Coordinates of C-alpha atoms in Angstrom, one line a residue:
M1 CA 158.7 -10.3 186.4
P2 CA 160.8 -11.4 189.5
T3 CA 164.1 -9.7 189.8
A4 CA 167.4 -11.7 190.2
P5 CA 170.4 -10.1 191.9
D6 CA 173.3 -9.2 189.6
R7 CA 176.1 -11.6 190.3
D8 CA 178.9 -9.0 189.7
R9 CA 177.2 -6.7 192.2
L10 CA 176.8 -9.6 194.6
T11 CA 180.5 -10.3 194.5
S12 CA 181.4 -6.6 194.9
L13 CA 179.1 -6.3 197.9
L14 CA 180.5 -9.4 199.5
R15 CA 184.0 -8.2 199.1
S16 CA 183.1 -4.9 200.8
E17 CA 181.3 -6.7 203.7
Q18 CA 184.3 -9.0 204.2
E19 CA 186.6 -6.0 204.5
R20 CA 184.2 -4.3 206.9
F21 CA 184.1 -7.4 209.1
V22 CA 187.9 -7.6 209.4
R23 CA 188.2 -3.9 210.1
D24 CA 185.5 -4.0 212.8
H25 CA 186.9 -7.1 214.7
P26 CA 190.6 -6.6 215.5
R27 CA 190.5 -8.5 218.8
S28 CA 188.6 -11.4 217.3
R29 CA 191.2 -11.5 214.6
E30 CA 194.0 -11.5 217.2
L31 CA 192.5 -14.4 219.0
A32 CA 191.8 -16.3 215.8
D33 CA 195.5 -15.9 214.8
R34 CA 196.5 -17.2 218.2
A35 CA 194.1 -20.1 218.1
A36 CA 195.4 -21.1 214.7
G37 CA 198.7 -22.1 216.4
S38 CA 197.2 -24.9 218.5
L39 CA 193.7 -25.7 217.3
L40 CA 193.0 -27.6 214.1
A41 CA 191.5 -25.1 211.6
G42 CA 191.8 -22.5 214.4
V43 CA 188.7 -23.6 216.2
P44 CA 187.8 -26.1 219.0
M45 CA 185.0 -27.7 216.8
P46 CA 184.9 -27.9 213.0
W47 CA 181.5 -26.3 212.5
M48 CA 182.8 -23.1 213.9
T49 CA 184.5 -22.6 210.6
R50 CA 181.1 -22.2 208.9
W51 CA 180.5 -18.6 210.0
P52 CA 180.8 -15.8 207.5
G53 CA 183.9 -13.6 207.6
A54 CA 187.6 -14.4 207.5
F55 CA 187.5 -15.8 211.1
P56 CA 184.9 -16.5 213.8
V57 CA 183.7 -13.8 216.1
F58 CA 185.0 -14.5 219.6
V59 CA 182.3 -14.2 222.3
E60 CA 182.8 -12.3 225.6
S61 CA 179.4 -13.0 227.2
A62 CA 175.9 -14.1 226.2
E63 CA 172.6 -13.4 228.0
G64 CA 169.0 -13.7 227.1
A65 CA 168.6 -13.1 223.3
G66 CA 172.0 -11.5 222.7
F67 CA 175.7 -11.6 223.2
V68 CA 178.7 -9.3 223.3
D69 CA 181.9 -10.1 221.4
V70 CA 185.5 -9.4 222.5
D71 CA 185.5 -6.2 220.4
G72 CA 182.5 -4.9 222.3
H73 CA 179.9 -5.3 219.6
T74 CA 176.4 -6.4 220.8
Y75 CA 174.3 -8.8 218.7
V76 CA 170.7 -10.0 218.4
D77 CA 171.3 -13.7 218.5
L78 CA 168.9 -15.5 216.1
C79 CA 171.1 -18.6 216.1
L80 CA 171.0 -19.5 219.8
G81 CA 173.7 -22.1 219.5
D82 CA 171.9 -23.8 216.7
T83 CA 169.1 -24.5 219.2
G84 CA 171.4 -25.4 222.0
A85 CA 170.4 -22.2 223.7
M86 CA 166.8 -22.3 222.5
T87 CA 165.7 -21.2 226.0
G88 CA 167.8 -18.0 225.7
H89 CA 171.3 -17.7 227.1
T90 CA 172.1 -17.9 230.8
L91 CA 168.7 -19.1 232.0
P92 CA 168.8 -18.2 235.7
A93 CA 167.3 -21.4 236.9
V94 CA 169.9 -23.5 235.1
A95 CA 172.8 -21.4 236.4
E96 CA 171.5 -21.8 239.9
A97 CA 170.9 -25.5 239.5
L98 CA 174.4 -26.0 238.1
T99 CA 176.0 -24.0 240.9
A100 CA 174.1 -26.0 243.6
Q101 CA 174.9 -29.4 242.0
A102 CA 178.6 -28.6 241.5
R103 CA 178.8 -28.3 245.3
R104 CA 177.1 -31.7 245.7
G105 CA 179.1 -33.6 243.1
L106 CA 178.9 -33.7 239.3
T107 CA 179.2 -37.3 238.3
T108 CA 179.2 -40.7 240.2
M109 CA 177.8 -43.1 237.6
L110 CA 174.8 -43.4 239.9
P111 CA 171.3 -41.8 239.5
S112 CA 170.2 -38.7 241.4
E113 CA 166.7 -37.8 242.5
D114 CA 166.4 -35.6 239.4
A115 CA 166.5 -38.7 237.2
A116 CA 163.0 -39.8 238.1
W117 CA 161.6 -36.3 237.7
V118 CA 163.2 -35.9 234.3
G119 CA 161.8 -39.3 233.1
E120 CA 158.3 -38.4 234.3
E121 CA 158.4 -35.0 232.7
L122 CA 159.6 -36.4 229.3
T123 CA 156.8 -38.9 229.4
R124 CA 154.3 -36.1 230.2
R125 CA 155.5 -33.9 227.3
F126 CA 156.0 -36.5 224.6
G127 CA 153.7 -39.4 225.6
L128 CA 156.3 -42.2 225.4
P129 CA 156.5 -44.1 228.7
L130 CA 160.2 -45.1 228.9
W131 CA 163.3 -43.0 228.6
Q132 CA 167.1 -43.1 228.6
L133 CA 169.6 -40.2 228.7
A134 CA 172.5 -39.5 226.3
M135 CA 175.1 -36.8 226.0
T136 CA 174.0 -35.6 222.6
A137 CA 171.3 -36.3 220.1
T138 CA 174.0 -37.9 217.9
D139 CA 174.6 -40.4 220.7
A140 CA 170.8 -40.9 221.2
N141 CA 170.3 -41.6 217.5
R142 CA 173.2 -44.0 217.4
F143 CA 171.8 -45.9 220.4
V144 CA 168.3 -46.0 219.0
L145 CA 169.6 -47.5 215.7
R146 CA 171.4 -50.2 217.7
F147 CA 168.3 -51.1 219.6
A148 CA 166.2 -51.2 216.5
R149 CA 168.6 -53.6 214.7
M150 CA 168.9 -55.8 217.8
I151 CA 165.2 -56.3 218.4
T152 CA 164.1 -56.6 214.8
G153 CA 167.1 -58.7 213.6
R154 CA 167.2 -56.5 210.5
P155 CA 170.5 -55.0 209.3
K156 CA 169.5 -51.8 207.6
V157 CA 168.0 -48.4 208.6
A158 CA 166.1 -46.0 206.4
V159 CA 166.5 -42.2 206.4
M160 CA 165.3 -39.3 204.3
D161 CA 167.3 -37.9 201.4
W162 CA 169.4 -34.9 202.6
C163 CA 168.5 -35.5 206.3
Y164 CA 170.9 -34.8 209.1
H165 CA 170.8 -36.6 212.5
G166 CA 174.1 -35.7 213.9
T167 CA 177.4 -37.5 213.1
V168 CA 175.8 -40.9 212.8
D169 CA 177.6 -42.9 210.0
E170 CA 174.5 -44.6 208.7
T171 CA 172.6 -41.4 208.2
L172 CA 175.3 -39.5 206.2
A173 CA 173.7 -40.9 203.0
V174 CA 171.9 -39.4 200.0
L175 CA 170.4 -40.5 196.7
D176 CA 172.3 -40.3 193.5
G177 CA 169.6 -41.3 191.1
D178 CA 168.6 -44.7 192.4
R179 CA 171.9 -45.3 194.2
V180 CA 172.6 -44.7 197.9
V181 CA 175.9 -42.8 198.3
A182 CA 177.8 -41.0 201.0
R183 CA 176.6 -37.4 201.6
P184 CA 178.9 -34.9 200.0
G185 CA 181.5 -33.8 202.6
A186 CA 181.2 -37.0 204.7
M187 CA 184.7 -37.8 205.8
G188 CA 186.1 -41.3 205.9
P189 CA 183.0 -43.4 206.1
Q190 CA 183.7 -46.7 207.8
V191 CA 181.6 -48.7 205.3
D192 CA 179.7 -48.1 202.1
V193 CA 176.4 -46.5 203.2
A194 CA 174.6 -48.6 200.6
L195 CA 175.3 -51.6 202.9
T196 CA 173.7 -50.0 205.9
T197 CA 171.1 -47.6 204.7
R198 CA 168.1 -47.1 202.4
V199 CA 167.4 -43.5 201.5
V200 CA 164.0 -42.2 200.4
P201 CA 162.8 -38.7 199.4
F202 CA 160.8 -36.7 201.9
N203 CA 157.1 -36.4 201.1
D204 CA 157.2 -39.5 198.8
V205 CA 155.1 -42.3 200.3
A206 CA 155.4 -44.6 197.3
A207 CA 159.2 -44.5 197.5
L208 CA 159.1 -45.2 201.2
D209 CA 156.8 -48.2 200.6
A210 CA 159.1 -49.6 198.0
A211 CA 162.2 -49.2 200.1
L212 CA 160.7 -50.9 203.2
A213 CA 159.2 -53.7 201.1
H214 CA 162.7 -55.3 200.9
G215 CA 162.1 -56.5 204.4
D216 CA 165.6 -55.6 205.6
V217 CA 165.0 -52.3 207.4
A218 CA 164.9 -52.2 211.2
C219 CA 163.7 -48.6 211.6
L220 CA 163.0 -45.4 209.8
L221 CA 164.8 -42.4 211.4
M222 CA 163.3 -39.1 210.4
E223 CA 162.4 -35.6 211.4
P224 CA 158.7 -34.7 211.3
A225 CA 159.8 -31.8 209.1
L226 CA 163.2 -31.6 207.6
T227 CA 165.2 -28.8 209.2
N228 CA 168.9 -29.4 208.6
I229 CA 168.7 -28.7 204.9
G230 CA 166.3 -25.9 205.6
I231 CA 162.7 -26.2 206.7
V232 CA 160.8 -28.6 204.4
L233 CA 157.3 -29.2 205.8
P234 CA 155.3 -32.5 205.3
D235 CA 152.5 -32.6 202.8
E236 CA 149.0 -33.0 204.3
G237 CA 148.5 -36.6 205.3
Y238 CA 152.1 -37.6 204.7
L239 CA 153.1 -38.4 208.3
D240 CA 149.9 -40.5 208.8
A241 CA 150.9 -42.4 205.6
V242 CA 154.4 -42.9 207.0
R243 CA 153.0 -44.4 210.1
E244 CA 150.8 -46.8 208.2
V245 CA 153.6 -47.9 205.8
T246 CA 156.1 -48.5 208.6
R247 CA 153.6 -50.6 210.6
R248 CA 152.7 -52.6 207.6
H249 CA 156.3 -53.5 207.0
G250 CA 157.2 -54.1 210.6
V251 CA 159.6 -51.2 210.7
L252 CA 160.1 -49.1 213.8
L253 CA 159.4 -45.4 213.4
V254 CA 161.8 -43.0 215.1
M255 CA 161.2 -39.3 215.3
D256 CA 164.2 -37.1 215.8
E257 CA 162.8 -33.9 217.5
T258 CA 166.1 -32.3 218.3
H259 CA 165.2 -29.3 216.0
T260 CA 161.5 -29.8 215.6
L261 CA 161.1 -29.2 219.3
C262 CA 160.5 -25.6 218.1
A263 CA 156.9 -26.7 217.3
G264 CA 156.0 -26.7 221.0
P265 CA 156.7 -28.2 224.4
G266 CA 156.2 -31.8 223.1
G267 CA 157.7 -31.1 219.7
A268 CA 155.8 -31.9 216.5
T269 CA 154.9 -35.3 218.0
R270 CA 152.5 -33.7 220.5
A271 CA 151.6 -30.7 218.3
W272 CA 150.6 -32.9 215.4
G273 CA 149.4 -36.0 217.2
L274 CA 152.1 -38.4 216.0
D275 CA 152.6 -41.9 217.2
P276 CA 156.3 -42.9 216.9
D277 CA 157.8 -46.1 218.4
L278 CA 160.9 -44.2 219.5
L279 CA 161.7 -40.5 219.9
V280 CA 164.9 -38.5 220.2
V281 CA 165.2 -35.0 221.7
G282 CA 168.5 -33.2 222.1
K283 CA 170.4 -30.1 223.1
P284 CA 167.6 -27.7 224.0
I285 CA 166.4 -29.7 227.0
G286 CA 169.6 -29.0 229.0
G287 CA 169.6 -25.2 228.7
G288 CA 173.0 -25.3 227.0
V289 CA 174.5 -28.2 229.0
P290 CA 175.3 -31.3 226.8
V291 CA 172.4 -33.7 227.3
A292 CA 169.8 -35.6 225.1
A293 CA 167.2 -38.2 225.7
Y294 CA 165.4 -40.9 223.8
G295 CA 162.0 -42.4 224.6
M296 CA 160.2 -45.6 223.5
S297 CA 156.9 -47.2 223.6
A298 CA 156.0 -49.8 226.2
D299 CA 156.3 -52.6 223.6
V300 CA 159.8 -51.5 222.4
G301 CA 160.8 -51.0 226.0
A302 CA 159.8 -54.5 227.0
R303 CA 161.9 -55.9 224.1
V304 CA 165.0 -53.8 225.0
D305 CA 164.8 -54.0 228.8
P306 CA 166.4 -57.5 229.2
Y307 CA 169.5 -56.4 227.3
L308 CA 170.0 -53.4 229.6
R309 CA 169.9 -55.6 232.7
G310 CA 172.4 -58.1 231.4
H311 CA 176.0 -58.6 232.5
E312 CA 177.4 -57.1 229.3
A313 CA 175.3 -53.9 229.3
D314 CA 178.4 -51.8 229.6
V315 CA 179.9 -53.1 226.3
G316 CA 176.8 -53.1 224.2
G317 CA 177.6 -49.9 222.3
V318 CA 175.1 -47.9 224.3
G319 CA 175.8 -45.6 227.3
G320 CA 178.9 -43.6 228.2
T321 CA 180.5 -42.9 231.6
L322 CA 179.3 -39.3 231.9
T323 CA 175.8 -39.9 230.4
G324 CA 173.0 -39.2 232.9
S325 CA 175.3 -37.4 235.2
A326 CA 174.0 -35.5 238.2
L327 CA 175.1 -32.3 236.4
A328 CA 173.2 -33.1 233.2
L329 CA 170.0 -34.1 235.1
A330 CA 170.1 -31.0 237.3
A331 CA 170.3 -28.9 234.2
T332 CA 167.5 -30.8 232.4
R333 CA 165.2 -30.5 235.4
A334 CA 165.8 -26.8 235.8
T335 CA 165.3 -26.2 232.0
L336 CA 162.1 -28.2 231.7
S337 CA 160.8 -26.6 234.9
H338 CA 161.3 -23.1 233.8
A339 CA 161.5 -23.1 230.0
L340 CA 160.2 -24.7 226.8
R341 CA 156.7 -24.6 228.3
E342 CA 153.4 -23.5 226.8
E343 CA 153.8 -20.0 228.1
D344 CA 157.3 -19.7 226.6
F345 CA 156.2 -20.8 223.1
A346 CA 153.2 -18.4 223.4
V347 CA 155.9 -15.6 223.4
A348 CA 158.4 -17.1 220.9
V349 CA 156.0 -18.4 218.2
P350 CA 154.4 -14.9 217.5
L351 CA 157.9 -13.5 217.2
A352 CA 158.7 -16.1 214.5
E353 CA 155.4 -15.2 212.8
R354 CA 156.4 -11.6 212.8
F355 CA 159.8 -12.4 211.4
A356 CA 158.3 -14.5 208.6
A357 CA 155.8 -11.7 207.7
G358 CA 158.5 -9.1 207.7
V359 CA 160.8 -11.0 205.4
A360 CA 157.9 -12.1 203.2
G361 CA 156.9 -8.4 202.8
V362 CA 160.4 -7.4 201.7
I363 CA 160.6 -10.3 199.3
E364 CA 157.2 -9.4 197.7
E365 CA 158.0 -5.7 197.4
A366 CA 161.3 -6.5 195.7
G367 CA 159.7 -9.0 193.3
L368 CA 162.2 -11.7 194.2
P369 CA 161.3 -15.4 193.6
W370 CA 162.3 -16.1 197.2
H371 CA 160.2 -17.7 200.0
V372 CA 160.1 -17.7 203.8
Q373 CA 159.1 -20.8 205.8
R374 CA 158.2 -21.2 209.5
L375 CA 157.9 -24.1 212.0
G376 CA 156.8 -23.0 215.4
C377 CA 159.4 -20.5 216.8
R378 CA 161.8 -21.2 214.0
A379 CA 161.8 -19.5 210.6
E380 CA 164.0 -19.1 207.6
Y381 CA 164.1 -17.8 204.1
W382 CA 164.9 -19.5 200.8
F383 CA 166.3 -18.2 197.5
C384 CA 163.6 -20.2 195.7
P385 CA 160.0 -21.3 195.9
P386 CA 159.2 -23.7 198.8
P387 CA 160.8 -27.1 198.2
R388 CA 159.1 -30.4 199.0
T389 CA 162.1 -32.6 199.3
G390 CA 165.6 -32.4 200.7
A391 CA 167.1 -32.7 197.2
D392 CA 165.1 -29.8 196.0
A393 CA 166.3 -27.8 199.0
A394 CA 170.0 -28.8 198.4
A395 CA 169.8 -27.8 194.7
A396 CA 168.6 -24.3 195.7
V397 CA 171.6 -23.5 197.9
D398 CA 173.4 -20.4 196.7
D399 CA 176.6 -20.2 198.8
E400 CA 177.7 -16.8 197.7
L401 CA 174.4 -15.1 198.2
E402 CA 173.9 -16.9 201.5
E403 CA 177.3 -15.7 202.7
L404 CA 176.5 -12.1 201.8
M405 CA 173.2 -12.1 203.6
H406 CA 174.7 -13.6 206.7
L407 CA 177.7 -11.3 206.7
W408 CA 175.6 -8.3 206.0
A409 CA 173.4 -9.1 209.0
L410 CA 176.4 -9.9 211.2
N411 CA 178.1 -6.6 210.4
R412 CA 174.9 -4.9 211.6
G413 CA 174.5 -6.8 214.8
V414 CA 172.3 -9.7 213.9
L415 CA 173.5 -13.3 214.0
L416 CA 171.8 -15.9 211.9
T417 CA 172.6 -19.7 212.1
P418 CA 175.5 -20.4 209.7
F419 CA 173.6 -23.3 208.1
H420 CA 171.0 -21.9 205.6
N421 CA 169.2 -18.8 206.7
M422 CA 167.6 -19.9 210.0
A423 CA 166.3 -17.7 212.8
L424 CA 165.2 -19.1 216.2
F425 CA 163.2 -17.2 218.7
S426 CA 163.1 -17.5 222.5
P427 CA 161.0 -15.7 225.1
A428 CA 163.9 -13.4 225.7
H429 CA 163.6 -11.9 222.2
T430 CA 161.5 -8.8 221.6
V431 CA 159.5 -7.3 218.7
A432 CA 162.4 -4.8 218.4
D433 CA 164.8 -7.7 217.7
V434 CA 162.5 -9.0 215.0
D435 CA 162.1 -5.6 213.4
R436 CA 165.8 -5.0 213.5
H437 CA 166.3 -8.1 211.4
T438 CA 163.6 -7.0 208.9
E439 CA 165.3 -3.6 208.6
V440 CA 168.7 -5.2 208.0
F441 CA 167.3 -7.8 205.6
A442 CA 165.6 -5.0 203.6
G443 CA 168.9 -3.1 203.4
A444 CA 170.7 -6.1 202.0
V445 CA 168.0 -6.6 199.4
E446 CA 168.0 -3.0 198.4
A447 CA 171.8 -3.1 198.0
L448 CA 171.7 -6.2 196.0
L449 CA 169.1 -4.8 193.6
D450 CA 170.9 -1.4 193.5
R451 CA 167.7 0.5 194.5

């Protein structure tokens, strides 16, 4: 029979790991105490509070697949800035492009020569003919929702239950039975999300059909596979059915590939032969520089174009003074020229496969009812069988166990993404990096089961 960790032992191990973390990071603690005097929650951005341990590790430098903290500890980085550094840290071509562009000017609110190259490359990779830039995928998603409502004349959007598309008000919604409610933790929603959003379970075609049949949904915004509640893969034929249902109801289909870009150079859209009306891709394409992009079909572009050429384009809720800057475009051109290519995924994906196999082997040997899931060069493990919906995934979260596994790894030089148990691989990672995680993971399981 599968073995479950003893909760008292789990609590005791977690306490020991917390003490070890504090003992091993005196300089990070000093900086954390200093930052608490001027920064809200002691960090420059709220998500930085999500790391395990009493305070965040402060970074001295990052390069390739690792980083060094201010206490001199080195780490295998399996987070990579939650995909922001999916290319690996300090990509030389990006560093050189940024240095050169800084000497020529960073932002003028005018296009640079790189703009045309970036648009053409995005078209080549993803297949959609027309593109615009944004600062973040959150912005890109927000802009796409505005366009969809404008050209369809419909007020609502649809999303998947327990999705995440950045800090977009309409998408911070989940199902509570048959009711649409704000996602737990959503702060100060400006309106009741039931007025703006219809929510459907992932992998449920009938529920999607029923939701869109109301005739008030402008677009369905979704990931090809859920990633921000953990990796939940689509059932066979599900995405084809989604395309048929959205077309039948006159609903625009938007694919958010910010995280599913891990599936390949053109994301899951290219890898799986998808046909969205609009597509969003975010942080990885800038090599660490804030930038995102959204593309659209020729038909959608023809309907949107007149609004962008009008006198009031600057107050339409789409744009931003620093968006499409020369700096962002230089970084994007350098990144897409030297990274996130077929040859890069040919290195990174096998590493993720090795990670998944190593973790699965430990789980099987221990007799635990856990599971490891993979999508391209991204992989993560669950403390349950593989879920089919976001709600199933959310219900399986074990905060205390997750904290122990993350802190155990961190204390031994391996950084996982603080949200779930995700590992991301770049061409800079090595087999030794993967095997180090497997060794650390096995040690945590042995300690949990007292073997």
